[in-house]
Short mmCIF file of C-alpha atoms and ligand atoms in Angstrom, two decimals:
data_model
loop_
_atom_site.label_atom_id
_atom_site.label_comp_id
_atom_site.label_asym_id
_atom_site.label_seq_id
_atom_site.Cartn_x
_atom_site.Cartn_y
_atom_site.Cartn_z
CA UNK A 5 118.68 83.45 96.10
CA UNK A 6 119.78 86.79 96.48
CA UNK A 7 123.23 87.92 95.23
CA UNK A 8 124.92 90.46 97.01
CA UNK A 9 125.75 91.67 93.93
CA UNK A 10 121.83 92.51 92.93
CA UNK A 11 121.65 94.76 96.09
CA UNK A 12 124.59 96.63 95.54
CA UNK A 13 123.36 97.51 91.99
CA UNK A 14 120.03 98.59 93.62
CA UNK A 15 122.17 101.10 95.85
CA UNK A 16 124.26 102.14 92.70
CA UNK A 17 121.24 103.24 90.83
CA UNK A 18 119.35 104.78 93.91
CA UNK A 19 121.72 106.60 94.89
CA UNK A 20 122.14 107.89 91.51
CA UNK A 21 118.84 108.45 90.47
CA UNK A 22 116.44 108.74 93.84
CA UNK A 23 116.47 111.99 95.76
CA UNK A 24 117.02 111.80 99.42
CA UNK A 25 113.28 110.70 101.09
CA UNK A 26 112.30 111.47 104.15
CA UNK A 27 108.86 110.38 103.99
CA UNK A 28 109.84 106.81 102.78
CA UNK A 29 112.96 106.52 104.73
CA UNK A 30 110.69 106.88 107.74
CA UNK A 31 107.91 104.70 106.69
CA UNK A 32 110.06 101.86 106.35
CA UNK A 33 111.67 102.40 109.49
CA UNK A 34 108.51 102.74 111.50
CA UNK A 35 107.04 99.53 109.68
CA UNK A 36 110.07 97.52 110.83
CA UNK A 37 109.70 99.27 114.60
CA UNK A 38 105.75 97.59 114.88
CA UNK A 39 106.90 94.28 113.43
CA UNK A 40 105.90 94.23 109.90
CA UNK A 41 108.16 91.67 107.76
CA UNK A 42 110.62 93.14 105.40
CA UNK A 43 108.56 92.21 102.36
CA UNK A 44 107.51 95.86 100.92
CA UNK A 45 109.28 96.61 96.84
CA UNK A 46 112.46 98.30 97.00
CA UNK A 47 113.03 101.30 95.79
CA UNK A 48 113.56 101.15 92.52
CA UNK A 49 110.67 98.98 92.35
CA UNK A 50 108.50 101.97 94.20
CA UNK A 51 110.20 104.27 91.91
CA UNK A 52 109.38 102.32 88.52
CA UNK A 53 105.53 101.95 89.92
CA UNK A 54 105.46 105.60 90.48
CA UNK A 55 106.46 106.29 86.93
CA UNK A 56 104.17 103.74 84.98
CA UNK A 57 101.28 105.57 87.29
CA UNK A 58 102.61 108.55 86.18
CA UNK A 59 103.10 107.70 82.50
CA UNK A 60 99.57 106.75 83.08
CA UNK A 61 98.25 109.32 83.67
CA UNK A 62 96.37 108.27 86.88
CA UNK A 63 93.50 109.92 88.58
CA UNK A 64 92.46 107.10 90.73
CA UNK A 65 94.37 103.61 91.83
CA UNK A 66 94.07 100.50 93.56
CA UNK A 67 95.99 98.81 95.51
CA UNK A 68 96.00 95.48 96.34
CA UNK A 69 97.90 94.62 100.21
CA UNK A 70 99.21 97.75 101.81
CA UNK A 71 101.84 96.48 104.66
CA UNK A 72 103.24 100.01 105.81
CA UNK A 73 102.46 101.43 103.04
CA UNK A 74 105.42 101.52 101.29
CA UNK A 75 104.52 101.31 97.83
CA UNK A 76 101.17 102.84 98.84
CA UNK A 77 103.57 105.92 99.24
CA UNK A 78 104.96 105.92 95.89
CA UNK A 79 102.26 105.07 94.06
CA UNK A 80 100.17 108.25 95.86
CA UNK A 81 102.86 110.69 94.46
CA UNK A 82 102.05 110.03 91.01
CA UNK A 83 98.40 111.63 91.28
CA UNK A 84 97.63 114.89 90.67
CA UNK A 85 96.58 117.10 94.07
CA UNK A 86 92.77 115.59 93.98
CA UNK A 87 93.60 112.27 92.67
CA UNK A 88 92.48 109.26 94.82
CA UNK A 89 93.92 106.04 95.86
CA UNK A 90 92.23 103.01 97.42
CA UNK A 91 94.35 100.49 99.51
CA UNK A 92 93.27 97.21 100.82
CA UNK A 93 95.03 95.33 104.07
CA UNK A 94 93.28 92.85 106.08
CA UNK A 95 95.84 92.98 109.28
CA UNK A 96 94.25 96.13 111.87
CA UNK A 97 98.00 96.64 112.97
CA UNK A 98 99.46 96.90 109.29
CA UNK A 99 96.53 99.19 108.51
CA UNK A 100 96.99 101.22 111.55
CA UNK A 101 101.04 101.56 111.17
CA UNK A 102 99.94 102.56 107.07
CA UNK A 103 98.23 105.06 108.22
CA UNK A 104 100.35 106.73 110.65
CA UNK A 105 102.66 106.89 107.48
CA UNK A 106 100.60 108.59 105.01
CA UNK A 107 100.03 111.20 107.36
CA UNK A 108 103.79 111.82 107.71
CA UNK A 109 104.39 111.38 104.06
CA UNK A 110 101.07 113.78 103.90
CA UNK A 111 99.17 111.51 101.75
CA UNK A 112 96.33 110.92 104.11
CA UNK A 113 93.95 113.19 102.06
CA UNK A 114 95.08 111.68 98.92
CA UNK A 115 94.80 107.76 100.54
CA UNK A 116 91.74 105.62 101.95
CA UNK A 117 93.09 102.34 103.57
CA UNK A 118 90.26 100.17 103.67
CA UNK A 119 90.53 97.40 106.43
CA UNK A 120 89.32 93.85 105.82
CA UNK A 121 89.45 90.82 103.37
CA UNK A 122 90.57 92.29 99.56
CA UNK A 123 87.81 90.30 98.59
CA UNK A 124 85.09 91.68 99.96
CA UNK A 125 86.55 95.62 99.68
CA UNK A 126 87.25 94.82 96.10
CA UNK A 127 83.70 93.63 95.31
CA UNK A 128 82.56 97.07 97.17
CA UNK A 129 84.26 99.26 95.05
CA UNK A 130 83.44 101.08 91.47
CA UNK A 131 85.89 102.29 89.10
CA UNK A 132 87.24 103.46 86.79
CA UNK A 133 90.02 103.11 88.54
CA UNK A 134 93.68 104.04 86.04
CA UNK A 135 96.10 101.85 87.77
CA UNK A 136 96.23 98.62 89.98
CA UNK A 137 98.49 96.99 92.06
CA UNK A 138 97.87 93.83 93.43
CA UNK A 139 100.38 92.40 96.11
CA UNK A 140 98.14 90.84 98.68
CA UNK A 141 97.95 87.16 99.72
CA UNK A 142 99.75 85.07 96.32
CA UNK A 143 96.56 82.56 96.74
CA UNK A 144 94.24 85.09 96.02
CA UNK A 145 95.84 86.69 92.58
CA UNK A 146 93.59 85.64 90.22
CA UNK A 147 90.87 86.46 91.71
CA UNK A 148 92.21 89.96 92.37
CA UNK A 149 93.09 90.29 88.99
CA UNK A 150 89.64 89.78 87.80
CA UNK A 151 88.52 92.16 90.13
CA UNK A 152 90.86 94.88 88.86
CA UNK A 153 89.98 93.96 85.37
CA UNK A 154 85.85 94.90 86.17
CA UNK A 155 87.60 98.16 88.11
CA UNK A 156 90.26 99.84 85.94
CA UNK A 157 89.25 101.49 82.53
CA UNK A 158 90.03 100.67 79.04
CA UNK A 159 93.88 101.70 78.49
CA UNK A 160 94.89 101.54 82.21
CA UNK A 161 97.10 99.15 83.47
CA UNK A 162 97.55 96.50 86.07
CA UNK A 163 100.81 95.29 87.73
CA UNK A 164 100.96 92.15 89.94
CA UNK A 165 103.86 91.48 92.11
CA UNK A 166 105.61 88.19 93.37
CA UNK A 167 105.02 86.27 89.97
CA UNK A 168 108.43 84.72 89.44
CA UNK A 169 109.14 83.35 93.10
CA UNK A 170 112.52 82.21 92.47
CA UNK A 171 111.51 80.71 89.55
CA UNK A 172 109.77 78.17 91.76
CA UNK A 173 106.52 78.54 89.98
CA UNK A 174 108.56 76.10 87.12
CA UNK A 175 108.07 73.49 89.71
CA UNK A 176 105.19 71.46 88.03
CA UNK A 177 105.19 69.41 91.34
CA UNK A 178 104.83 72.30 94.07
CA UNK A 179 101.95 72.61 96.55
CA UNK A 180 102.94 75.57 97.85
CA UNK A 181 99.83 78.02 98.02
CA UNK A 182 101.75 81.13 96.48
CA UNK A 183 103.14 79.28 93.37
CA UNK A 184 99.78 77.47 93.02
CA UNK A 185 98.08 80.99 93.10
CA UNK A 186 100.46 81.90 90.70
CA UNK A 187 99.48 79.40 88.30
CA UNK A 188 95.59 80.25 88.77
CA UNK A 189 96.86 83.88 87.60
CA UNK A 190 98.52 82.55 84.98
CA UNK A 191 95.93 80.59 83.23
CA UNK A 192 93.26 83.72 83.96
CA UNK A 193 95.06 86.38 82.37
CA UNK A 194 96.31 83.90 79.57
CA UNK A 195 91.98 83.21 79.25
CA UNK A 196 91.28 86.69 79.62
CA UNK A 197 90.80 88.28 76.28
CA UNK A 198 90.13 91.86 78.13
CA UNK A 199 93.74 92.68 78.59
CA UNK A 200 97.49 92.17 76.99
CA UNK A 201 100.10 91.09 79.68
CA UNK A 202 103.47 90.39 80.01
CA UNK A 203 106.46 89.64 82.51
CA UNK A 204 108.86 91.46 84.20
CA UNK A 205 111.69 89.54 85.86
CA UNK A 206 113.41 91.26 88.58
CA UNK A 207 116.61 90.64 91.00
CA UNK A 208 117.64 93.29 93.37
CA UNK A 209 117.88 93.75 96.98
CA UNK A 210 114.60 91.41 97.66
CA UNK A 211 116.01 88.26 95.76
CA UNK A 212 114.59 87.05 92.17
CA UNK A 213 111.05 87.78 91.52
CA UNK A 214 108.77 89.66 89.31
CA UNK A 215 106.09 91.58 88.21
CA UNK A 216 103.12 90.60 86.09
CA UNK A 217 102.12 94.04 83.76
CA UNK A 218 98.52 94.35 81.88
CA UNK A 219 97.06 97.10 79.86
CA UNK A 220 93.24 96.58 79.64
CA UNK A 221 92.16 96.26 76.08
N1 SAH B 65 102.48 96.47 98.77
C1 SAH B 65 103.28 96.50 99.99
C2 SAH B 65 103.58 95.09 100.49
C3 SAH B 65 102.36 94.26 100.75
S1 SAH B 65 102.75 92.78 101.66
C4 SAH B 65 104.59 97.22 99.67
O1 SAH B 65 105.23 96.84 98.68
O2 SAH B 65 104.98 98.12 100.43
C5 SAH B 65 101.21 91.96 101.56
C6 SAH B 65 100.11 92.57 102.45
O3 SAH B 65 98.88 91.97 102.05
C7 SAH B 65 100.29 92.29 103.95
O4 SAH B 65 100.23 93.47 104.70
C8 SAH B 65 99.12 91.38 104.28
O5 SAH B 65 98.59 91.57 105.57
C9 SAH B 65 98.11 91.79 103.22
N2 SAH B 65 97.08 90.78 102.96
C10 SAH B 65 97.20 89.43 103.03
N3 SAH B 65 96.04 88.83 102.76
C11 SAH B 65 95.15 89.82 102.51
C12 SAH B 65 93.76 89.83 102.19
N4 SAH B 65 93.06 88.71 102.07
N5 SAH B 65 93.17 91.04 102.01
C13 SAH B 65 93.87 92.19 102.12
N6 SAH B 65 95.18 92.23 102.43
C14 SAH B 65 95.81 91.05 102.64
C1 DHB B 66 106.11 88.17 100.56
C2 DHB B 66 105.11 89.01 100.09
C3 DHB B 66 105.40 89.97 99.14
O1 DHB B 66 104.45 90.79 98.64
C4 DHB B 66 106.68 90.11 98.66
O2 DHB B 66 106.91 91.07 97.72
C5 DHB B 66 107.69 89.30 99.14
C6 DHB B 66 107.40 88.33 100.09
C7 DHB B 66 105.79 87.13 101.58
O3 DHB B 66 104.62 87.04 101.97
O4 DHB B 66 106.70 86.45 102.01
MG1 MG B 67 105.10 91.89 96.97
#
């Protein structure tokens, strides 16, 4: 699914509302020279991270899959000049091609991309962290989730992408890994009395999907 009507709105509103961007125009372009898939947010997704980080206040974030570092970009600009953020990627090349990226965008001060399983960074790390992002493997959400719950402080707030999957996760039948994850998610945020969550559905240039959004209590 993915109207060509949803894109065209996504260009309507960019080009209304984003400034020209060098620094992201480039990323994406050097991600899709090495190879990477075409699977980062778009841009008004970046952009409407960027604000809630903003809104937020944020210090210090996580992020949860980095690819080229796409988001990782947009999310960065909402910190102030010593703020931190913390991205994890298990693939060497996608972590490589991320950081050639933030040091064009000059973000690498600002950005640590930490290479390996998100599991094992994740149980590494000590917060408080202000904002999360989690957009790794989809198999892996819940557990991700509780990690970020442990890391980010009371009032911060945790977005999960990739939630709504065409609306495939309805499927009560699937076996696909992703919408299974999904469903793990589900059930431990809806058990989790540490945050308040909801969904946003989303169409756009990258088909029908969604975002999961928690503040912790
Ligand atoms: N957030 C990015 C897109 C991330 S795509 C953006 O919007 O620009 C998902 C990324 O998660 C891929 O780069 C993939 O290699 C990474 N990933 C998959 N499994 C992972 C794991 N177990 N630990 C860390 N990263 C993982
Ligand atoms: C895929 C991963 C994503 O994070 C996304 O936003 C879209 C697609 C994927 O693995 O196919
Ligand atoms: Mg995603």
């Amino acid at each position: 699914m993915n109207l060509p009507l949803w894109s065209a709105v996504d260009d309507y509103w960019t080009t209304k509302l984003h400034d020209p961007d060098d620094a992201l125009d480039t990323a994406s372009a050097a991600s899709a020279a090495e190879g990477l898939p075409p699977i980062a947010v778009t841009a008004p997704q970046g952009k409407f991270l960027y604000l809630l980080a903003r809104a937020t206040g944020a210090r210090r974030i996580l992020e949860v899959g980095t690819l080229g570092g796409y988001s990782t970009i947009w999310l960065a600009r909402a910190l102030p000049s010593d703020g931190e953020l913390v991205t994890c990627e298990v693939d060497p090349h996608h972590a490589e091609v991320a950081a050639a990226n933030m040091a064009r965008a000059g973000l690498d001060k600002v950005v640590d991309v930490r290479v390996g399983p998100a599991r094992d960074t994740l149980a590494s790390l000590e917060g408080p962290f202000d904002f999360a992002f989690v957009d790794a493997d989809k198999t892996s959400s819940a557990e991700y989730f509780r990690e970020c719950i442990r890391l980010v402080r009371p009032g911060g707030v945790i977005v999960v992408d990739n939630v709504v999957r065409e609306g495939t996760i309805l499927d009560s039948g699937s076996t696909d890994g992703s919408v299974m994850g999904t469903w793990r998610l589900a059930d431990a945020i809806a058990s989790e009395p540490g945050v308040d969550a909801t969904v946003v559905q989303t169409v756009g240039s990258k088909g029908y999907d969604g975002f999961v959004m928690a503040v912790v209590r």
